[in-house]
PDB file of C-alpha atoms in Angstrom:
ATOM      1  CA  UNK A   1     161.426 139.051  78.534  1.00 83.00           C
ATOM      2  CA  UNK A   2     158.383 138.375  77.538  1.00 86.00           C
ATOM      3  CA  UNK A   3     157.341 139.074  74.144  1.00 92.00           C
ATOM      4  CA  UNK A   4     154.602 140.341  72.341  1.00 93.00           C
ATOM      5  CA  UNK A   5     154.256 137.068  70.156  1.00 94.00           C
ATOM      6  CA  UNK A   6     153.921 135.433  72.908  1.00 95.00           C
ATOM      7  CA  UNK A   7     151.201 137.209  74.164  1.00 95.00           C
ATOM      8  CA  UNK A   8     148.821 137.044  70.688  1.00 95.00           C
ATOM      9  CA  UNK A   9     149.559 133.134  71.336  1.00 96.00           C
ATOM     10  CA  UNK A  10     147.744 133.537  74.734  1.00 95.00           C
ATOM     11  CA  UNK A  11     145.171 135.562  73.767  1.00 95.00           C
ATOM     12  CA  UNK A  12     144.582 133.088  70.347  1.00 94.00           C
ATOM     13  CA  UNK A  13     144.719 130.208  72.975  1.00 92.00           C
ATOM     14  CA  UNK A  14     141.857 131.378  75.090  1.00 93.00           C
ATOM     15  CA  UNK A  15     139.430 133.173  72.463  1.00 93.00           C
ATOM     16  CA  UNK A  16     139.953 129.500  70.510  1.00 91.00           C
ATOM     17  CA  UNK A  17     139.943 126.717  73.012  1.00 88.00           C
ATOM     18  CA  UNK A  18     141.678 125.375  70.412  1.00 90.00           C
ATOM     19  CA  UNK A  19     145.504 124.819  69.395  1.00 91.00           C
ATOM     20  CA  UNK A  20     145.099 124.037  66.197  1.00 91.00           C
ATOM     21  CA  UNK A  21     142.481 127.469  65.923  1.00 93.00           C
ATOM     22  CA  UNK A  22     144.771 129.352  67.462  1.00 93.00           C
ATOM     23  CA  UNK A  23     147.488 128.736  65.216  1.00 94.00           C
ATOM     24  CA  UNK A  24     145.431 128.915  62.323  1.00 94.00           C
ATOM     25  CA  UNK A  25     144.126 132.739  63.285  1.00 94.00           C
ATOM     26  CA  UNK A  26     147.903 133.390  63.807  1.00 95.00           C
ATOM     27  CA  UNK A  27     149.309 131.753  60.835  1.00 94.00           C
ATOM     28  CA  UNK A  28     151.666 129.833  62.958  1.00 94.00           C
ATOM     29  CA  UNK A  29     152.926 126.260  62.958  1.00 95.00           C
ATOM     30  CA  UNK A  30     151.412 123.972  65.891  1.00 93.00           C
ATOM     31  CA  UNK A  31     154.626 123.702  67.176  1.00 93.00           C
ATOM     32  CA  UNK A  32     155.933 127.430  66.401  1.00 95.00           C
ATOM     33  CA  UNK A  33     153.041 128.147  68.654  1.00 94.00           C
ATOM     34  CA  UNK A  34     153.430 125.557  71.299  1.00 93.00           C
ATOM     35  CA  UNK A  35     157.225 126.936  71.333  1.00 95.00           C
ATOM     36  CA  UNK A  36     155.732 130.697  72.262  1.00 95.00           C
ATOM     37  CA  UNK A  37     153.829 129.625  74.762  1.00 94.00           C
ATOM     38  CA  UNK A  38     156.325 127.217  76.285  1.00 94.00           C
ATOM     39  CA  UNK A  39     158.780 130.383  76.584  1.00 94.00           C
ATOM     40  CA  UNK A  40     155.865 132.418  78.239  1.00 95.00           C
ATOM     41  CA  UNK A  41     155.315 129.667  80.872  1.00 93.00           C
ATOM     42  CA  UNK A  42     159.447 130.062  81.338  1.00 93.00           C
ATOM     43  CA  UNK A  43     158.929 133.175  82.103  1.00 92.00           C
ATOM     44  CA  UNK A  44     155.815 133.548  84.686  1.00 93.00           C
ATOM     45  CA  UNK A  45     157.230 130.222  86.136  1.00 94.00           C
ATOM     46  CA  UNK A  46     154.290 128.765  86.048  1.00 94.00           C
ATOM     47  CA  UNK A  47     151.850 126.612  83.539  1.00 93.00           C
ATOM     48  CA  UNK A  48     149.458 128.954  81.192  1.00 92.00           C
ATOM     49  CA  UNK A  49     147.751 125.906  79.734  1.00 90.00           C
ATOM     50  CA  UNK A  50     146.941 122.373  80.874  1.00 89.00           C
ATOM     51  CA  UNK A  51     147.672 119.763  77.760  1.00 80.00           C
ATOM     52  CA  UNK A  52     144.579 116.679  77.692  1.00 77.00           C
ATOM     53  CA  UNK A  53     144.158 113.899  75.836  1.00 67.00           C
ATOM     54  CA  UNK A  54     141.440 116.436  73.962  1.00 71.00           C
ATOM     55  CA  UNK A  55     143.025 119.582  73.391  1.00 71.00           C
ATOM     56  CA  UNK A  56     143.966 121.946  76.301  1.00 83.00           C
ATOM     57  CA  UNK A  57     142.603 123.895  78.677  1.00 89.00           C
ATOM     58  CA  UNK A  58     143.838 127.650  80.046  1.00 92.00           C
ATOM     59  CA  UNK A  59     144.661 127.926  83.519  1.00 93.00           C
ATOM     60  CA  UNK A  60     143.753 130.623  86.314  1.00 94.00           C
ATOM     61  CA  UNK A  61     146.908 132.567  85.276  1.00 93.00           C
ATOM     62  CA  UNK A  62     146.854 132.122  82.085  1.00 93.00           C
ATOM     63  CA  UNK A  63     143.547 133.381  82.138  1.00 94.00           C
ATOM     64  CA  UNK A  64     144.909 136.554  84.518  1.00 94.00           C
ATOM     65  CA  UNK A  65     148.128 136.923  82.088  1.00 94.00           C
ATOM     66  CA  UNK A  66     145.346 136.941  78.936  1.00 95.00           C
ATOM     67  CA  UNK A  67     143.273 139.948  80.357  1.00 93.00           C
ATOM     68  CA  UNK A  68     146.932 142.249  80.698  1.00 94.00           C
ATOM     69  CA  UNK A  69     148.116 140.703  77.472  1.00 95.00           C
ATOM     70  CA  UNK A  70     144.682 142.483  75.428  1.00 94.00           C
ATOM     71  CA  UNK A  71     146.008 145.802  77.064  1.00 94.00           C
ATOM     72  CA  UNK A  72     149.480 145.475  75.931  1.00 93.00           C
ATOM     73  CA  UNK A  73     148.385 144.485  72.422  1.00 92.00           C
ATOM     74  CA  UNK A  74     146.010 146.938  71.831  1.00 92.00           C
ATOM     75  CA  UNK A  75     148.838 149.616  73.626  1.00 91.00           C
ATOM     76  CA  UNK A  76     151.207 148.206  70.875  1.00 89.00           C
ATOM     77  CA  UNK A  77     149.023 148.598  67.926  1.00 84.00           C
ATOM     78  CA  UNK A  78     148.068 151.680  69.068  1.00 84.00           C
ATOM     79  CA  UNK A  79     152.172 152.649  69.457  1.00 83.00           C
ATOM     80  CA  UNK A  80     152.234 151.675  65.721  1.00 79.00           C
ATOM     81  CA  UNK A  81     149.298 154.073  64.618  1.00 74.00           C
ATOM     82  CA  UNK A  82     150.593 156.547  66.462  1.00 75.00           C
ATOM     83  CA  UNK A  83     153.960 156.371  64.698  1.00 78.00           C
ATOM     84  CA  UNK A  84     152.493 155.963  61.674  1.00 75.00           C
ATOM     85  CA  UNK A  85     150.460 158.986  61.834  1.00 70.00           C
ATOM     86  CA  UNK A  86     153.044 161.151  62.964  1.00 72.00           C
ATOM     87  CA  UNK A  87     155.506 159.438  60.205  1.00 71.00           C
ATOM     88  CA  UNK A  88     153.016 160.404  57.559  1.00 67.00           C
ATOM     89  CA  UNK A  89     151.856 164.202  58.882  1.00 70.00           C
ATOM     90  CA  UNK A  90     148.365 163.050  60.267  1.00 69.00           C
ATOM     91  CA  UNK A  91     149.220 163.665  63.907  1.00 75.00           C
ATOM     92  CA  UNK A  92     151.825 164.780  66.563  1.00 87.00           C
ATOM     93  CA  UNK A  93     153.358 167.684  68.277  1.00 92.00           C
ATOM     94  CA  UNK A  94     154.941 171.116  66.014  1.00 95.00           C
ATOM     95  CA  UNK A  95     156.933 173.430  68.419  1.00 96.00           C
ATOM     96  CA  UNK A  96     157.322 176.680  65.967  1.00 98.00           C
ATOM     97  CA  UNK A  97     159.715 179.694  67.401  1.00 98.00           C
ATOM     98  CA  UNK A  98     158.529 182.633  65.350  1.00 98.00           C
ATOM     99  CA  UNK A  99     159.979 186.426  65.465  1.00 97.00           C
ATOM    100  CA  UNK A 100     157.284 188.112  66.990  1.00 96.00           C
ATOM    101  CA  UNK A 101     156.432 190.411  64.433  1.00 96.00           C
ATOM    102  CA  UNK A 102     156.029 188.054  62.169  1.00 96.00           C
ATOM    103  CA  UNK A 103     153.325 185.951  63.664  1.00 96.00           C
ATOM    104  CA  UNK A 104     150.158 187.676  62.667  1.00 94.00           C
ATOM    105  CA  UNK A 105     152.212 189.093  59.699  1.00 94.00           C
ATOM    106  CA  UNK A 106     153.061 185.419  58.326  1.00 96.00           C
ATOM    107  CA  UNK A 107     152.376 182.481  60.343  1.00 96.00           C
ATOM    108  CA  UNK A 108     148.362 182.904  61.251  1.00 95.00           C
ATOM    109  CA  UNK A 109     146.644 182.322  58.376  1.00 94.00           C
ATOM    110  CA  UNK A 110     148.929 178.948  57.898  1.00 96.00           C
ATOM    111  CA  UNK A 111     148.310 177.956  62.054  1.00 96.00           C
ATOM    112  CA  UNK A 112     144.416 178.653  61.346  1.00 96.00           C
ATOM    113  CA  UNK A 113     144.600 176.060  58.395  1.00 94.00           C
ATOM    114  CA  UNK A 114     146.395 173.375  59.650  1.00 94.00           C
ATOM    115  CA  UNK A 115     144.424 173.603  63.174  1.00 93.00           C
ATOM    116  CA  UNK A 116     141.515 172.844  60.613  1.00 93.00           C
ATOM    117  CA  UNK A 117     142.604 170.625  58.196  1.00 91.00           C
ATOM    118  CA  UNK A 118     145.203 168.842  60.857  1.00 91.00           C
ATOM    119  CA  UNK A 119     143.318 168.698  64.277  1.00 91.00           C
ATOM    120  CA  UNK A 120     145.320 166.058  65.226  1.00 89.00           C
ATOM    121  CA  UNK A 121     148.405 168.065  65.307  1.00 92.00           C
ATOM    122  CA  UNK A 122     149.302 169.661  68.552  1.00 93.00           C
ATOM    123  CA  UNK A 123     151.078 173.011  67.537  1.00 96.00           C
ATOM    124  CA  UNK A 124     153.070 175.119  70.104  1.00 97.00           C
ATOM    125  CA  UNK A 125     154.153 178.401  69.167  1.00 97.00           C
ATOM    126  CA  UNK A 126     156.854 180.340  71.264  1.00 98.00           C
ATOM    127  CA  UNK A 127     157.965 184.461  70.118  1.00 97.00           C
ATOM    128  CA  UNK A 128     161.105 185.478  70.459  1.00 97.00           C
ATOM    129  CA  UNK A 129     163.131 188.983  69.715  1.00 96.00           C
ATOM    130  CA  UNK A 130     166.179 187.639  68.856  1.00 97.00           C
ATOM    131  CA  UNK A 131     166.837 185.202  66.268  1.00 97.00           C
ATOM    132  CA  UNK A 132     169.856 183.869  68.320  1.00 96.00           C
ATOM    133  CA  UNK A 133     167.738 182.643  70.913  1.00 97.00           C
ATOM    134  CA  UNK A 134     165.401 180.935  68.625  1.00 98.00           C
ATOM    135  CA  UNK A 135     168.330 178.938  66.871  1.00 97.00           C
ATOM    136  CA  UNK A 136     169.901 178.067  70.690  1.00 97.00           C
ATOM    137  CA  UNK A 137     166.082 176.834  71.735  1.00 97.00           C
ATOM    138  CA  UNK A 138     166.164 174.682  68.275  1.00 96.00           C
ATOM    139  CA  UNK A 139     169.865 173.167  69.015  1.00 95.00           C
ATOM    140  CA  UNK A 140     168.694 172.462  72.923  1.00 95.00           C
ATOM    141  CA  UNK A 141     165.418 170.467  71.423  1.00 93.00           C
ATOM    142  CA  UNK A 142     162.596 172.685  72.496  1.00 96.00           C
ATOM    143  CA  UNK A 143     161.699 173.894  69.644  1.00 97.00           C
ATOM    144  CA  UNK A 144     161.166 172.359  65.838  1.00 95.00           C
ATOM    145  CA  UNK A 145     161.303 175.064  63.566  1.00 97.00           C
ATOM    146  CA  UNK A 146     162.428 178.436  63.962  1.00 98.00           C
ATOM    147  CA  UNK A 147     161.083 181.344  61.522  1.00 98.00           C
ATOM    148  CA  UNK A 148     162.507 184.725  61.351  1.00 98.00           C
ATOM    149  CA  UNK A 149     165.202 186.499  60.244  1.00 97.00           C
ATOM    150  CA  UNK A 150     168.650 185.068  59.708  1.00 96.00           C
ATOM    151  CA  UNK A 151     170.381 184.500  62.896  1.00 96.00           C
ATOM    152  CA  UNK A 152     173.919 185.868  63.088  1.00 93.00           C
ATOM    153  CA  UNK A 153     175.161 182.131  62.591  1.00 89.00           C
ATOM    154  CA  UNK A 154     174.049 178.154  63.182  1.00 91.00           C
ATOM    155  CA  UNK A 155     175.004 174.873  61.584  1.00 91.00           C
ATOM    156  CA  UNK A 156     171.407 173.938  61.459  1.00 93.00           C
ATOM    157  CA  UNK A 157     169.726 173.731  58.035  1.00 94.00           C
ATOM    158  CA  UNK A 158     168.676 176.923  57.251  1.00 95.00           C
ATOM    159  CA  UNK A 159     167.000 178.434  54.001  1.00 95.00           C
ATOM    160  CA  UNK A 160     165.878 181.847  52.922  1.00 97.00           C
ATOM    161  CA  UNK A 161     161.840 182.441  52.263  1.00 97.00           C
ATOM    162  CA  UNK A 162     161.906 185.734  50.772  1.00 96.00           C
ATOM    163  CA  UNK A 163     162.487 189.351  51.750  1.00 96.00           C
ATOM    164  CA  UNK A 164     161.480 191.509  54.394  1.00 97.00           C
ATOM    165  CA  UNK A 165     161.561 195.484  53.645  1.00 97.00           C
ATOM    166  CA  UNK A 166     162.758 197.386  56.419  1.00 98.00           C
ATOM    167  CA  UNK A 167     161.595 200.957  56.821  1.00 98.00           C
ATOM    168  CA  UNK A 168     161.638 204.302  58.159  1.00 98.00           C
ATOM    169  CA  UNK A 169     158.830 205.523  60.362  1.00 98.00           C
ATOM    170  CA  UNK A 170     158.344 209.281  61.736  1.00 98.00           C
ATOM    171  CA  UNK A 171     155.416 211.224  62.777  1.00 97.00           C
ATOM    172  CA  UNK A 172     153.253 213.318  60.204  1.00 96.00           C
ATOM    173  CA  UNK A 173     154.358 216.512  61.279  1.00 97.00           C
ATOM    174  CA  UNK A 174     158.198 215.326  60.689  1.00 98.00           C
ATOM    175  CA  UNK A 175     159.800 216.541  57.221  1.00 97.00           C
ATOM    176  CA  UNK A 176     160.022 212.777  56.567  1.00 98.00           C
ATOM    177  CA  UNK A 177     156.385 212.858  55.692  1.00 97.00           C
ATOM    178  CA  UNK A 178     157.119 215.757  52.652  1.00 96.00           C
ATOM    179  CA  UNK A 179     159.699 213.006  50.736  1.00 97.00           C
ATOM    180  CA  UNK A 180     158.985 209.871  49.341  1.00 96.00           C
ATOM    181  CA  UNK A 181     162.101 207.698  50.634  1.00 97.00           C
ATOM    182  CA  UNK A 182     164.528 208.101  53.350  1.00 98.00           C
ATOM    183  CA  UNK A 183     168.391 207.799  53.038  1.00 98.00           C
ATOM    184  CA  UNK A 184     170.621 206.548  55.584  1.00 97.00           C
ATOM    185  CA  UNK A 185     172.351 210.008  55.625  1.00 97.00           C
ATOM    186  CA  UNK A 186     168.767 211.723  56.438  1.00 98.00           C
ATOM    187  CA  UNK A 187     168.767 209.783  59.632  1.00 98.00           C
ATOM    188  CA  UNK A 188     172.105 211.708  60.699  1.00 97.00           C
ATOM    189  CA  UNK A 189     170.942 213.905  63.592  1.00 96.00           C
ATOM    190  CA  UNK A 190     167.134 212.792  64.221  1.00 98.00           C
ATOM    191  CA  UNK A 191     166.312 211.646  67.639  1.00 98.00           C
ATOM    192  CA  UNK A 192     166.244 207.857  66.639  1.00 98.00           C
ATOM    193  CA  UNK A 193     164.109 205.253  68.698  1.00 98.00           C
ATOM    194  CA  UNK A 194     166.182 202.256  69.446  1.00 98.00           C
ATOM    195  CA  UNK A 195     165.919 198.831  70.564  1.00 98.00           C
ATOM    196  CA  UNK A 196     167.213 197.315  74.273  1.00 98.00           C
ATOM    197  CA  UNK A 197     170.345 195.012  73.223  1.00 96.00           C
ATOM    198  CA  UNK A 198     168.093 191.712  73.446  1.00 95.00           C
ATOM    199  CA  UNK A 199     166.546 192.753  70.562  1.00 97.00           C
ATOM    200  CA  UNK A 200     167.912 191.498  67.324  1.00 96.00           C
ATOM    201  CA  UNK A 201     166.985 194.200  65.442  1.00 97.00           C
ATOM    202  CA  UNK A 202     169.767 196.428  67.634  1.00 97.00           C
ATOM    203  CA  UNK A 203     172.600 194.916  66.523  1.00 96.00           C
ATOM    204  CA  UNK A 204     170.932 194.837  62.916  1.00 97.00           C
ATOM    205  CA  UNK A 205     170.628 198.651  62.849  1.00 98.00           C
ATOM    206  CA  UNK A 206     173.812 199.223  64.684  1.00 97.00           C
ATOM    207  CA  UNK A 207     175.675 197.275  61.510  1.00 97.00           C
ATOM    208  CA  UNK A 208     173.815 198.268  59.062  1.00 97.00           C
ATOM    209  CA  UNK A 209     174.338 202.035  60.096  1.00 97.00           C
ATOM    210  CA  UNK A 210     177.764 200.950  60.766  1.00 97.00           C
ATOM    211  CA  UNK A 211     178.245 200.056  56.912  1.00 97.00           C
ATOM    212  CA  UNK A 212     177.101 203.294  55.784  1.00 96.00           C
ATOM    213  CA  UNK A 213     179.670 205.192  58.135  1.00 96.00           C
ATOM    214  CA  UNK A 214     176.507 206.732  60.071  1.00 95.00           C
ATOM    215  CA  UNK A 215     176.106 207.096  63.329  1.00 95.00           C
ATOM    216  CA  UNK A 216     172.307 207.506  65.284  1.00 97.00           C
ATOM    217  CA  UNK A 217     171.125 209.757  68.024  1.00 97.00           C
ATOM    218  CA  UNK A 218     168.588 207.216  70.468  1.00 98.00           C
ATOM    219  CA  UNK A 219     166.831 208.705  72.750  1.00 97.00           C
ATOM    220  CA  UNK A 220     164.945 205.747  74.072  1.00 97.00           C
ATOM    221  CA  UNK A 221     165.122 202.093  73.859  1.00 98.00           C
ATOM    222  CA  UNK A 222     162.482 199.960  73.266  1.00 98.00           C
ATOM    223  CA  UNK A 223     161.867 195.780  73.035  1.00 96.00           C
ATOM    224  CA  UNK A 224     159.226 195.924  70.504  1.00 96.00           C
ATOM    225  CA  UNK A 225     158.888 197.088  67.255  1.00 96.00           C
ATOM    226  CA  UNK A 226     155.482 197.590  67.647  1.00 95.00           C
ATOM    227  CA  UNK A 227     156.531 200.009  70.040  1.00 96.00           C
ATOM    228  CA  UNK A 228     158.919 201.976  67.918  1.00 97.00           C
ATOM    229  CA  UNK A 229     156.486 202.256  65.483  1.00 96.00           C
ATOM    230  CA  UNK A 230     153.788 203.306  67.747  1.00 95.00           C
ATOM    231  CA  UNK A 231     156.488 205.702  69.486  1.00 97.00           C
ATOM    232  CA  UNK A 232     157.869 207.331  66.624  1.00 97.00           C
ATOM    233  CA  UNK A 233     154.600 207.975  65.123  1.00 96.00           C
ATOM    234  CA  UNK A 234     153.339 210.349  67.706  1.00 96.00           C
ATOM    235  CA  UNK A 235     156.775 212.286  67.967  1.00 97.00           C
ATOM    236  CA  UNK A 236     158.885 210.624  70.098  1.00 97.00           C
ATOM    237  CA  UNK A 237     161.652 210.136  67.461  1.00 98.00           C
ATOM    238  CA  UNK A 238     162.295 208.466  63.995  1.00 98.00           C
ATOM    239  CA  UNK A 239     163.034 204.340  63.998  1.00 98.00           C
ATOM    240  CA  UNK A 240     163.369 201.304  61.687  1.00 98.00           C
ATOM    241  CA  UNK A 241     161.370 198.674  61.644  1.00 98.00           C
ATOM    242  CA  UNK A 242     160.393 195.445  59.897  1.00 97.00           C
ATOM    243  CA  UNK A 243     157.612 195.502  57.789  1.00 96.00           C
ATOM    244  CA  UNK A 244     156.381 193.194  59.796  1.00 96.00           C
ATOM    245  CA  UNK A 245     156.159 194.934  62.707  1.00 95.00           C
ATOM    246  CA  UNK A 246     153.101 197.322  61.104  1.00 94.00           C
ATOM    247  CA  UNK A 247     150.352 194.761  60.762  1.00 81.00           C
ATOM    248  CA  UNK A 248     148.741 197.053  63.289  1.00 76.00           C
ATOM    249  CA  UNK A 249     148.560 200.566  61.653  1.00 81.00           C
ATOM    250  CA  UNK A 250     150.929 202.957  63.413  1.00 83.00           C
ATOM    251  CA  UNK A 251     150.340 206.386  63.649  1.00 88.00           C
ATOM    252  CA  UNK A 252     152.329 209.046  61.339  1.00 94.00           C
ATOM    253  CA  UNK A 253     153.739 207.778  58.184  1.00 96.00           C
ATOM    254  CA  UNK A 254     155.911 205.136  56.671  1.00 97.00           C
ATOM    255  CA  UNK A 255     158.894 205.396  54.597  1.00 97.00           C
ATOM    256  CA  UNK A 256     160.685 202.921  52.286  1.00 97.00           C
ATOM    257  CA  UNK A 257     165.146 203.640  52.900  1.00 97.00           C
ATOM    258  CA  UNK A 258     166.481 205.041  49.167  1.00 97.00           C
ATOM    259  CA  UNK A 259     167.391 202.454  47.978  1.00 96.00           C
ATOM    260  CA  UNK A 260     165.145 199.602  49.426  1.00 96.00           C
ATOM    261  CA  UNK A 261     166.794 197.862  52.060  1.00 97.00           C
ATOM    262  CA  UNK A 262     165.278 193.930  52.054  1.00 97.00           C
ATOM    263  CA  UNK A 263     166.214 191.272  54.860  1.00 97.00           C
ATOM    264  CA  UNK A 264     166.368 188.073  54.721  1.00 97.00           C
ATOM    265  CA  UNK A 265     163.419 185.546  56.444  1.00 98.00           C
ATOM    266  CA  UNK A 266     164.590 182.496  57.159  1.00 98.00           C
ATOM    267  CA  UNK A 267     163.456 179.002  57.829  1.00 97.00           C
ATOM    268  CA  UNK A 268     165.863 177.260  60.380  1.00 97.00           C
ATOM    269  CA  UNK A 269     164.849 173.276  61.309  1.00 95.00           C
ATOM    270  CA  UNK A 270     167.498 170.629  63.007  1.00 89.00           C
ATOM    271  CA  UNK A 271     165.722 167.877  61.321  1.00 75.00           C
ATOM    272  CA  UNK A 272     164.835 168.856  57.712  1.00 71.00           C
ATOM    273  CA  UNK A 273     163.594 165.287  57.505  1.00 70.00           C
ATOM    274  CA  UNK A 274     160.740 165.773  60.088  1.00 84.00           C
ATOM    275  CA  UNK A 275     157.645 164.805  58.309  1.00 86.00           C
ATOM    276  CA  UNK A 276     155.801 167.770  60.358  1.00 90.00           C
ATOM    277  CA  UNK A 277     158.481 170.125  60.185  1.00 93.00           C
ATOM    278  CA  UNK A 278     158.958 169.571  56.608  1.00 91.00           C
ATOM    279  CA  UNK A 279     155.327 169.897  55.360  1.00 92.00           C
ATOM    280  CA  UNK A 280     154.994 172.974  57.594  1.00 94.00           C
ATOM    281  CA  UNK A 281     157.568 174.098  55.776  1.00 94.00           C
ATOM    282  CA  UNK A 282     156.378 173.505  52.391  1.00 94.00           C
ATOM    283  CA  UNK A 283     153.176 175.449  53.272  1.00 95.00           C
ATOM    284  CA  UNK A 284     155.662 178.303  54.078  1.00 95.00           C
ATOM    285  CA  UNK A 285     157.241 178.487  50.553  1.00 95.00           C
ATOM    286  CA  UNK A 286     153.926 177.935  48.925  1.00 94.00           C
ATOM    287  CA  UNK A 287     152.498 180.490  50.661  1.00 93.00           C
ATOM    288  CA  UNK A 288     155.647 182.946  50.504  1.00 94.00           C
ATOM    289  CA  UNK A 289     156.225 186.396  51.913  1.00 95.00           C
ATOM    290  CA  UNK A 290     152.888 189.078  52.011  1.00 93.00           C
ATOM    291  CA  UNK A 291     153.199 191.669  50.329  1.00 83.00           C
ATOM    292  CA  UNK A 292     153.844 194.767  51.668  1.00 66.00           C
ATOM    293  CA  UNK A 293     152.186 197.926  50.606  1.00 62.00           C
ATOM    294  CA  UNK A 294     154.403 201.015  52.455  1.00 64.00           C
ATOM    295  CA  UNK A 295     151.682 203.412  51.011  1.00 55.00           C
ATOM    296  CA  UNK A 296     148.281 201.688  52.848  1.00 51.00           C
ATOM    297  CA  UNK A 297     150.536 202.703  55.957  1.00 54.00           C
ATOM    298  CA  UNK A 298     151.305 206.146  55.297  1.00 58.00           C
TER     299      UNK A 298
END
């Protein structure tokens, strides 16, 4: 195989004319260099160089085997920037998976400053509705880092940004709008907009009634909780949805649960190590959680 030493020697050879220059620009011993191109003549089975009483002179293939050797020099220096950018941050490829609420919500403003200050970096950004899915595209490599709530279990490293308020949303005609919180036991009874079982936030509300002792009353499912929002606000029912989920201004009114209910958001990354994934990630915790005001929404 022929190696890349080997190659500078060639290309040292014919922009010198010169052993002894061509060492010299390599910082190689005469011989150390006559040895590299020796095992490069091996190898093409045929003479590179023609040795005179006054020096040497390149052949016809060496000088074809040169011309190739400048592209794979320049492809291997390149291979090392490359790596080194992407080592260091500077450059490469991010694939986020983000709960789909929560990429206008949290992730925008941090995408809109890295696609300035890190052009270089190629960022891919997949939405999901289920945090299960996001952790089984992380553990089958097509995605990097995974941002949403916490996923109902993974061995991947996984830590907690901060809390998301869930709440209660009804029309402003419903007697919801007349209180200032909403307990689980109000919910007892009301027509109650749902989720379709690929959502995550089913099997959220489905517990989390569950550990109250309460069962709901849906009357429709839905995949989005946009949706529910937008549903229950004109009448259609009550539902529960992330704060997240409001960033575009439903109709009716919005109600924190008595007391606050708060879930967890998650950062969930295979490779913690990742020099992308992990200054992504320290953006995130600088940047923490908005803040959600339940009353601009009301």
């Amino acid at each position: 195989m022929v190696t890349l030493r080997a190659l500078e020697c060639l290309v040292a050879l014919v922009d010198t004319g010169s052993v002894t220059k061509a060492a010299e620009a390599l910082h190689l011993s005469q011989p150390a260099l006559s040895h590299q191109i020796a095992a490069l003549e091996r190898e093409l089975g045929t003479a590179v160089v023609e040795r005179k009483s006054r020096g040497v002179r390149v052949t016809a293939a060496g000088l074809g085997a040169a011309e190739e050797a400048r592209i794979a020099l320049r492809a291997a220096t390149r291979a090392v920037e490359v790596g080194r950018d992407v080592g260091e941050g500077r450059s490469g490829r991010l694939r986020l998976a983000c709960a789909e609420t929560m990429t206008v919500w949290l992730l925008v403003p941090l995408l809109r400053r890295w696609r300035t200050q890190r052009p270089e970096v190629h960022l891919d950004l997949m939405e999901f509705t289920s945090s299960d899915k996001m952790v089984e595209a992380l553990m089958s490599c097509q995605a990097d880092l995974v941002v949403g709530p916490e996923p109902t279990g993974t061995t991947a490293h996984m830590e907690v940004l901060g809390g998301e308020e869930m709440v209660v949303v009804a029309s402003a005609a419903h007697r919801f709008a007349r209180q200032a919180s909403v307990t689980v036991k109000d919910l007892v009874g009301e027509p109650f907009v749902h989720y379709t079982p690929d959502n995550g936030n089913a099997a959220w509300i489905d517990h989390f009634m569950a550990s109250h002792q309460v069962s709901l009353s849906p009357i429709l499912r839905t995949r989005s909780p946009r949706t529910a929002a937008q549903l229950a606000g004109v009448g259609m029912g009550v539902t529960i949805v992330p704060v997240s989920a409001l960033a575009a201004r439903p109709a009716g009114v919005v109600r924190s649960l008595e007391p606050r209910v708060l879930r967890d958001v998650v950062a969930i990354t295979a490779t913690p190590s990742d020099a992308l994934v992990a200054r992504f990630l320290a953006d995130l915790r600088r940047r923490g959680l908005p803040t959600a005001n339940i009353s601009a929404v009301s």
